[in-house]
mmCIF file of C-alpha atoms and ligand atoms in Angstrom:
data_model
loop_
_atom_site.group_PDB
_atom_site.id
_atom_site.type_symbol
_atom_site.label_atom_id
_atom_site.label_comp_id
_atom_site.label_asym_id
_atom_site.label_seq_id
_atom_site.Cartn_x
_atom_site.Cartn_y
_atom_site.Cartn_z
ATOM 1 C CA MET A 24 -15.195 66.073 -18.151
ATOM 2 C CA THR A 25 -12.559 63.368 -17.816
ATOM 3 C CA LEU A 26 -10.270 64.876 -15.181
ATOM 4 C CA GLN A 27 -12.708 66.040 -12.515
ATOM 5 C CA GLY A 28 -11.033 66.002 -9.084
ATOM 6 C CA LYS A 29 -7.526 65.518 -10.510
ATOM 7 C CA VAL A 30 -4.612 67.805 -9.678
ATOM 8 C CA ALA A 31 -2.118 68.499 -12.478
ATOM 9 C CA VAL A 32 1.308 70.133 -12.541
ATOM 10 C CA VAL A 33 2.389 71.619 -15.886
ATOM 11 C CA THR A 34 5.973 72.834 -16.197
ATOM 12 C CA GLY A 35 6.556 75.620 -18.705
ATOM 13 C CA GLY A 36 2.849 76.394 -18.490
ATOM 14 C CA SER A 37 3.177 80.076 -19.331
ATOM 15 C CA ARG A 38 3.397 79.859 -23.131
ATOM 16 C CA GLY A 39 2.990 77.646 -26.182
ATOM 17 C CA ILE A 40 2.261 73.971 -25.679
ATOM 18 C CA GLY A 41 2.336 74.180 -21.859
ATOM 19 C CA ARG A 42 -0.281 76.911 -21.806
ATOM 20 C CA ALA A 43 -2.539 74.916 -24.157
ATOM 21 C CA VAL A 44 -2.057 71.778 -22.037
ATOM 22 C CA ALA A 45 -3.009 73.681 -18.866
ATOM 23 C CA THR A 46 -6.103 75.074 -20.602
ATOM 24 C CA VAL A 47 -7.312 71.711 -21.935
ATOM 25 C CA LEU A 48 -6.652 69.901 -18.620
ATOM 26 C CA ALA A 49 -8.593 72.665 -16.838
ATOM 27 C CA ARG A 50 -11.433 72.343 -19.357
ATOM 28 C CA GLU A 51 -11.532 68.629 -18.474
ATOM 29 C CA GLY A 52 -11.983 69.514 -14.810
ATOM 30 C CA ALA A 53 -8.445 69.343 -13.410
ATOM 31 C CA VAL A 54 -7.009 71.769 -10.888
ATOM 32 C CA ILE A 55 -3.730 73.194 -12.249
ATOM 33 C CA THR A 56 -0.346 74.150 -10.806
ATOM 34 C CA LEU A 57 1.830 75.966 -13.348
ATOM 35 C CA CYS A 58 5.513 76.745 -13.203
ATOM 36 C CA ALA A 59 7.935 78.756 -15.346
ATOM 37 C CA ARG A 60 10.564 81.411 -14.687
ATOM 38 C CA ASP A 61 8.616 84.493 -15.879
ATOM 39 C CA ARG A 62 6.193 85.221 -13.048
ATOM 40 C CA VAL A 63 4.182 87.860 -14.931
ATOM 41 C CA LEU A 64 3.259 85.569 -17.839
ATOM 42 C CA LEU A 65 2.582 82.705 -15.461
ATOM 43 C CA GLU A 66 0.144 84.730 -13.383
ATOM 44 C CA LYS A 67 -1.597 85.889 -16.547
ATOM 45 C CA VAL A 68 -2.226 82.254 -17.570
ATOM 46 C CA ALA A 69 -3.389 81.353 -14.043
ATOM 47 C CA ALA A 70 -5.866 84.265 -14.191
ATOM 48 C CA GLU A 71 -7.102 83.046 -17.617
ATOM 49 C CA LEU A 72 -7.686 79.559 -16.171
ATOM 50 C CA GLU A 73 -9.552 81.009 -13.194
ATOM 51 C CA SER A 74 -11.731 83.041 -15.561
ATOM 52 C CA LEU A 75 -12.704 79.685 -17.148
ATOM 53 C CA GLY A 76 -13.818 78.490 -13.708
ATOM 54 C CA ALA A 77 -10.732 76.403 -12.893
ATOM 55 C CA GLN A 78 -8.569 76.529 -9.781
ATOM 56 C CA ALA A 79 -4.976 77.458 -10.618
ATOM 57 C CA LEU A 80 -1.758 78.028 -8.721
ATOM 58 C CA ALA A 81 1.165 79.831 -10.380
ATOM 59 C CA VAL A 82 4.579 79.030 -8.903
ATOM 60 C CA GLN A 83 7.691 80.736 -10.225
ATOM 61 C CA ALA A 84 10.240 77.907 -10.446
ATOM 62 C CA ASP A 85 13.216 76.970 -12.573
ATOM 63 C CA VAL A 86 13.167 73.228 -13.295
ATOM 64 C CA THR A 87 16.974 73.126 -13.258
ATOM 65 C CA ARG A 88 16.962 74.018 -9.539
ATOM 66 C CA ALA A 89 16.030 71.033 -7.384
ATOM 67 C CA SER A 90 15.088 73.182 -4.385
ATOM 68 C CA GLU A 91 12.643 75.267 -6.464
ATOM 69 C CA VAL A 92 11.125 72.101 -7.949
ATOM 70 C CA GLU A 93 10.629 70.594 -4.467
ATOM 71 C CA GLN A 94 9.049 73.851 -3.260
ATOM 72 C CA MET A 95 6.718 73.969 -6.269
ATOM 73 C CA ILE A 96 5.481 70.387 -5.789
ATOM 74 C CA GLY A 97 5.231 71.034 -2.027
ATOM 75 C CA ALA A 98 3.108 74.137 -2.682
ATOM 76 C CA CYS A 99 0.825 72.120 -4.970
ATOM 77 C CA VAL A 100 0.309 69.330 -2.412
ATOM 78 C CA GLU A 101 -0.170 71.823 0.409
ATOM 79 C CA ARG A 102 -2.800 73.794 -1.529
ATOM 80 C CA PHE A 103 -4.646 70.952 -3.283
ATOM 81 C CA GLY A 104 -3.786 67.899 -1.127
ATOM 82 C CA GLN A 105 -2.378 65.710 -3.911
ATOM 83 C CA VAL A 106 -0.697 65.551 -7.312
ATOM 84 C CA ASP A 107 -2.206 63.195 -9.894
ATOM 85 C CA ILE A 108 -0.686 64.368 -13.177
ATOM 86 C CA LEU A 109 2.762 65.733 -14.036
ATOM 87 C CA VAL A 110 3.348 67.176 -17.503
ATOM 88 C CA ASN A 111 7.075 67.711 -18.030
ATOM 89 C CA ASN A 112 6.830 70.332 -20.748
ATOM 90 C CA ALA A 113 9.435 73.040 -19.942
ATOM 91 C CA GLY A 114 12.057 73.136 -22.664
ATOM 92 C CA ILE A 115 14.547 75.377 -24.465
ATOM 93 C CA THR A 116 16.709 75.327 -27.586
ATOM 94 C CA ARG A 117 20.263 76.622 -28.060
ATOM 95 C CA ASP A 118 20.895 75.550 -31.659
ATOM 96 C CA ASN A 119 24.353 75.360 -33.197
ATOM 97 C CA LEU A 120 26.336 73.036 -35.413
ATOM 98 C CA LEU A 121 28.234 70.432 -33.379
ATOM 99 C CA LEU A 122 31.589 71.781 -34.457
ATOM 100 C CA ARG A 123 30.707 75.222 -33.088
ATOM 101 C CA MET A 124 28.593 74.171 -30.119
ATOM 102 C CA LYS A 125 29.737 75.752 -26.866
ATOM 103 C CA ASP A 126 29.767 73.823 -23.587
ATOM 104 C CA GLU A 127 27.261 76.353 -22.202
ATOM 105 C CA GLU A 128 24.820 75.607 -25.058
ATOM 106 C CA TRP A 129 25.101 71.857 -24.449
ATOM 107 C CA ASP A 130 24.795 72.203 -20.665
ATOM 108 C CA ALA A 131 21.850 74.635 -20.740
ATOM 109 C CA VAL A 132 19.740 72.381 -22.966
ATOM 110 C CA LEU A 133 20.577 69.143 -21.141
ATOM 111 C CA SER A 134 19.965 70.847 -17.830
ATOM 112 C CA VAL A 135 16.455 72.174 -18.618
ATOM 113 C CA ASN A 136 15.234 69.521 -21.059
ATOM 114 C CA LEU A 137 16.560 66.355 -19.380
ATOM 115 C CA LYS A 138 17.705 67.031 -15.825
ATOM 116 C CA GLY A 139 14.591 69.172 -15.284
ATOM 117 C CA VAL A 140 12.395 66.211 -16.240
ATOM 118 C CA PHE A 141 14.310 63.947 -13.842
ATOM 119 C CA GLN A 142 14.007 66.452 -10.979
ATOM 120 C CA CYS A 143 10.277 67.074 -11.444
ATOM 121 C CA THR A 144 9.586 63.337 -11.793
ATOM 122 C CA ARG A 145 11.544 62.532 -8.632
ATOM 123 C CA ALA A 146 9.649 65.242 -6.755
ATOM 124 C CA VAL A 147 6.171 63.871 -7.608
ATOM 125 C CA LEU A 148 6.951 60.197 -7.070
ATOM 126 C CA ARG A 149 6.586 60.239 -3.280
ATOM 127 C CA PRO A 150 3.043 61.688 -3.267
ATOM 128 C CA MET A 151 2.031 59.550 -6.272
ATOM 129 C CA ILE A 152 3.373 56.337 -4.695
ATOM 130 C CA LYS A 153 1.500 57.195 -1.490
ATOM 131 C CA GLN A 154 -1.701 57.660 -3.530
ATOM 132 C CA ARG A 155 -0.919 54.520 -5.560
ATOM 133 C CA SER A 156 -1.842 56.374 -8.724
ATOM 134 C CA GLY A 157 -0.374 58.944 -11.085
ATOM 135 C CA ARG A 158 0.231 60.009 -14.645
ATOM 136 C CA ILE A 159 3.587 61.309 -15.866
ATOM 137 C CA ILE A 160 3.667 62.746 -19.384
ATOM 138 C CA ASN A 161 6.973 63.925 -20.850
ATOM 139 C CA LEU A 162 7.387 66.140 -23.895
ATOM 140 C CA THR A 163 9.994 64.691 -26.226
ATOM 141 C CA SER A 164 10.175 65.512 -29.957
ATOM 142 C CA VAL A 165 10.136 63.940 -33.391
ATOM 143 C CA VAL A 166 13.797 64.946 -33.694
ATOM 144 C CA ALA A 167 14.643 62.448 -30.926
ATOM 145 C CA VAL A 168 14.029 59.691 -33.478
ATOM 146 C CA MET A 169 14.897 61.546 -36.724
ATOM 147 C CA GLY A 170 17.918 63.587 -35.641
ATOM 148 C CA ASN A 171 18.247 67.208 -36.773
ATOM 149 C CA PRO A 172 21.332 69.121 -37.908
ATOM 150 C CA GLY A 173 22.188 72.024 -35.615
ATOM 151 C CA GLN A 174 20.375 70.516 -32.641
ATOM 152 C CA ALA A 175 22.713 67.851 -31.211
ATOM 153 C CA ASN A 176 22.104 69.100 -27.661
ATOM 154 C CA TYR A 177 18.313 69.219 -28.059
ATOM 155 C CA VAL A 178 18.144 65.867 -29.873
ATOM 156 C CA ALA A 179 20.312 64.191 -27.206
ATOM 157 C CA ALA A 180 18.113 65.576 -24.422
ATOM 158 C CA LYS A 181 14.880 64.559 -26.161
ATOM 159 C CA ALA A 182 16.231 61.048 -26.889
ATOM 160 C CA GLY A 183 17.254 60.887 -23.218
ATOM 161 C CA ILE A 184 13.663 61.678 -22.252
ATOM 162 C CA ILE A 185 12.487 58.576 -24.141
ATOM 163 C CA GLY A 186 14.832 56.375 -22.093
ATOM 164 C CA LEU A 187 13.925 58.144 -18.870
ATOM 165 C CA THR A 188 10.220 57.680 -19.607
ATOM 166 C CA LYS A 189 10.631 53.920 -20.124
ATOM 167 C CA ALA A 190 12.756 53.508 -16.983
ATOM 168 C CA THR A 191 10.185 55.494 -14.980
ATOM 169 C CA ALA A 192 7.329 53.405 -16.391
ATOM 170 C CA ARG A 193 9.026 50.159 -15.357
ATOM 171 C CA GLU A 194 9.952 51.405 -11.875
ATOM 172 C CA VAL A 195 6.524 52.648 -10.851
ATOM 173 C CA ALA A 196 4.006 50.537 -12.790
ATOM 174 C CA SER A 197 3.351 48.363 -9.729
ATOM 175 C CA ARG A 198 2.290 51.513 -7.826
ATOM 176 C CA GLY A 199 -0.430 52.386 -10.323
ATOM 177 C CA ILE A 200 1.608 55.132 -12.000
ATOM 178 C CA THR A 201 2.002 55.367 -15.783
ATOM 179 C CA ALA A 202 4.723 57.278 -17.656
ATOM 180 C CA ASN A 203 4.519 58.112 -21.338
ATOM 181 C CA ALA A 204 6.198 60.476 -23.762
ATOM 182 C CA VAL A 205 4.523 62.661 -26.364
ATOM 183 C CA ALA A 206 6.641 63.428 -29.433
ATOM 184 C CA PRO A 207 5.347 66.420 -31.406
ATOM 185 C CA GLY A 208 6.633 67.380 -34.840
ATOM 186 C CA PHE A 209 6.674 71.100 -35.636
ATOM 187 C CA ILE A 210 4.160 73.042 -33.560
ATOM 188 C CA GLU A 211 3.321 76.767 -33.905
ATOM 189 C CA THR A 212 4.901 78.338 -30.801
ATOM 190 C CA ASP A 213 7.616 80.863 -29.895
ATOM 191 C CA MET A 214 10.118 77.993 -30.240
ATOM 192 C CA THR A 215 9.349 77.431 -33.943
ATOM 193 C CA HIS A 216 8.672 81.121 -34.721
ATOM 194 C CA ALA A 217 12.332 81.697 -33.818
ATOM 195 C CA LEU A 218 13.419 79.480 -36.747
ATOM 196 C CA ASP A 219 14.579 80.994 -40.030
ATOM 197 C CA PRO A 220 11.444 81.501 -42.246
ATOM 198 C CA GLU A 221 13.121 79.629 -45.128
ATOM 199 C CA LEU A 222 13.768 76.638 -42.838
ATOM 200 C CA GLN A 223 10.147 76.804 -41.623
ATOM 201 C CA GLU A 224 8.931 76.641 -45.227
ATOM 202 C CA GLN A 225 11.279 73.758 -45.995
ATOM 203 C CA MET A 226 9.951 71.864 -42.947
ATOM 204 C CA ARG A 227 6.334 72.560 -43.862
ATOM 205 C CA SER A 228 6.875 71.149 -47.359
ATOM 206 C CA GLN A 229 7.892 67.803 -45.807
ATOM 207 C CA ILE A 230 4.735 67.440 -43.697
ATOM 208 C CA PRO A 231 2.129 65.264 -45.468
ATOM 209 C CA LEU A 232 -0.738 67.074 -43.690
ATOM 210 C CA GLY A 233 0.701 70.326 -45.059
ATOM 211 C CA ARG A 234 0.803 72.419 -41.894
ATOM 212 C CA PHE A 235 2.556 72.828 -38.570
ATOM 213 C CA GLY A 236 0.621 71.481 -35.592
ATOM 214 C CA ARG A 237 -1.207 73.688 -33.107
ATOM 215 C CA PRO A 238 -0.463 73.636 -29.379
ATOM 216 C CA GLU A 239 -4.042 72.371 -28.879
ATOM 217 C CA ASP A 240 -3.283 69.298 -31.041
ATOM 218 C CA VAL A 241 -0.647 68.314 -28.479
ATOM 219 C CA ALA A 242 -2.811 69.293 -25.506
ATOM 220 C CA GLU A 243 -5.662 66.968 -26.537
ATOM 221 C CA LEU A 244 -3.281 63.996 -26.630
ATOM 222 C CA VAL A 245 -1.830 64.907 -23.239
ATOM 223 C CA ALA A 246 -5.353 65.165 -21.784
ATOM 224 C CA PHE A 247 -6.173 61.694 -23.130
ATOM 225 C CA LEU A 248 -2.994 60.191 -21.630
ATOM 226 C CA ALA A 249 -3.796 61.881 -18.312
ATOM 227 C CA SER A 250 -7.290 60.383 -18.194
ATOM 228 C CA ASP A 251 -8.586 57.015 -16.980
ATOM 229 C CA ARG A 252 -9.162 56.096 -20.637
ATOM 230 C CA ALA A 253 -5.387 55.681 -21.003
ATOM 231 C CA ALA A 254 -5.003 53.482 -17.904
ATOM 232 C CA TYR A 255 -3.356 50.589 -19.802
ATOM 233 C CA ILE A 256 -0.842 52.695 -21.731
ATOM 234 C CA THR A 257 2.631 53.023 -20.189
ATOM 235 C CA GLY A 258 6.233 53.326 -21.374
ATOM 236 C CA GLN A 259 5.109 54.503 -24.806
ATOM 237 C CA VAL A 260 6.162 57.282 -27.130
ATOM 238 C CA ILE A 261 3.147 58.705 -28.947
ATOM 239 C CA HIS A 262 3.987 60.679 -32.071
ATOM 240 C CA LEU A 263 1.952 63.540 -33.517
ATOM 241 C CA ASN A 264 3.653 65.237 -36.410
ATOM 242 C CA GLY A 265 1.273 65.519 -39.375
ATOM 243 C CA GLY A 266 2.959 62.483 -40.935
ATOM 244 C CA LEU A 267 6.471 64.015 -40.991
ATOM 245 C CA TRP A 268 7.827 60.808 -39.449
ATOM 246 C CA MET A 269 6.078 57.463 -39.906
HETATM 247 P P1 NAP B 9 7.986 77.684 -25.688
HETATM 248 O O1 NAP B 9 6.836 78.327 -26.368
HETATM 249 O O2 NAP B 9 9.355 78.231 -25.905
HETATM 250 O O3 NAP B 9 7.673 77.611 -24.103
HETATM 251 C C1 NAP B 9 8.591 77.033 -23.243
HETATM 252 C C2 NAP B 9 8.042 77.064 -21.836
HETATM 253 O O4 NAP B 9 9.016 76.475 -20.950
HETATM 254 C C3 NAP B 9 7.788 78.483 -21.324
HETATM 255 O O5 NAP B 9 6.681 78.487 -20.465
HETATM 256 C C4 NAP B 9 9.057 78.778 -20.531
HETATM 257 O O6 NAP B 9 8.824 79.782 -19.577
HETATM 258 C C5 NAP B 9 9.317 77.398 -19.898
HETATM 259 N N1 NAP B 9 10.688 77.204 -19.436
HETATM 260 C C6 NAP B 9 11.839 77.308 -20.145
HETATM 261 N N2 NAP B 9 12.898 77.081 -19.358
HETATM 262 C C7 NAP B 9 12.414 76.806 -18.125
HETATM 263 C C8 NAP B 9 13.005 76.483 -16.881
HETATM 264 N N3 NAP B 9 14.345 76.416 -16.726
HETATM 265 N N4 NAP B 9 12.202 76.252 -15.808
HETATM 266 C C9 NAP B 9 10.861 76.334 -15.930
HETATM 267 N N5 NAP B 9 10.242 76.639 -17.077
HETATM 268 C C10 NAP B 9 11.001 76.879 -18.161
HETATM 269 O O7 NAP B 9 8.103 76.141 -26.083
HETATM 270 P P2 NAP B 9 7.032 75.158 -26.759
HETATM 271 O O8 NAP B 9 7.240 75.195 -28.220
HETATM 272 O O9 NAP B 9 5.684 75.396 -26.185
HETATM 273 O O10 NAP B 9 7.606 73.740 -26.269
HETATM 274 C C11 NAP B 9 7.112 73.073 -25.114
HETATM 275 C C12 NAP B 9 7.754 71.700 -25.040
HETATM 276 O O11 NAP B 9 7.442 70.958 -26.213
HETATM 277 C C13 NAP B 9 9.293 71.738 -24.969
HETATM 278 O O12 NAP B 9 9.757 70.694 -24.149
HETATM 279 C C14 NAP B 9 9.706 71.499 -26.397
HETATM 280 O O13 NAP B 9 10.986 70.962 -26.497
HETATM 281 C C15 NAP B 9 8.636 70.509 -26.835
HETATM 282 N N6 NAP B 9 8.441 70.468 -28.287
HETATM 283 C C16 NAP B 9 8.095 71.583 -28.975
HETATM 284 C C17 NAP B 9 7.931 71.488 -30.353
HETATM 285 C C18 NAP B 9 7.552 72.685 -31.194
HETATM 286 O O14 NAP B 9 7.568 72.540 -32.417
HETATM 287 N N7 NAP B 9 7.189 73.819 -30.630
HETATM 288 C C19 NAP B 9 8.122 70.268 -31.007
HETATM 289 C C20 NAP B 9 8.470 69.156 -30.259
HETATM 290 C C21 NAP B 9 8.623 69.265 -28.887
HETATM 291 P P3 NAP B 9 10.018 80.730 -19.005
HETATM 292 O O15 NAP B 9 10.899 81.057 -20.169
HETATM 293 O O16 NAP B 9 9.329 81.891 -18.390
HETATM 294 O O17 NAP B 9 10.708 79.896 -17.969
#
């Protein structure tokens, strides 16, 4: 186990990629704090982790609300004494063509997908700086570098995450903290199941490995970046997309 004694926070840990990340980090020995807005789902995942022998804390929190983020990180430090790993995974889509995009659709996506990452990162920096160690892993997307019609808000937020990750990495490297971004292609989750089946098929046909990724594919990469084996990697964007973008 590579993460024995580490304490991890996973935002959006109740479903999809976040749930798989929490499970793999727990398998590697980490203690997990999970947040999302739906308390019922969150507690179900925490119970699953505990049934695997891990310690888990479920905190209902909306990453767009700074006070809830501060409370969630506070609850983690109070319960487990530290925070070693932050996985900024919570994300939403509100797709529309630019010409038709409403202000609310733009604001909602930027608020969860970019401001949420900023707020969670700011909240963990004090304890991590005090510890002089930490791992921050941000979920961006292949579309941040490829663009995608109908997703200007999402693409802008995910491209923003790449810049935020690099700025974070430069600011805190001297304190023993690394910050990296993981950029998945199309992964089988609720987010992609919501896409039009024809569009899904069209996307699949462009993937050299011939399939969408699984949440576990992403989780294994996150677990590596969270471990001591990735100690010399910072400010990077690591792509995993079945060859969709090279
Ligand atoms: P998902 O299945 O839709 O799950 C999203 C998670 O985020 C849920 O746990 C959700 O829980 C939580 N969440 C949403 N808004 C939140 C908020 N305001 N505060 C706290 N939690 C919130 O999504 P996914 O496909 O696993 O995606 C996870 C991450 O990977 C996202 O950042 C996404 O952009 C990125 N990504 C996904 C793909 C893909 O193909 N699936 C590809 C590239 C990147 P609640 O709704 O209960 O809050």
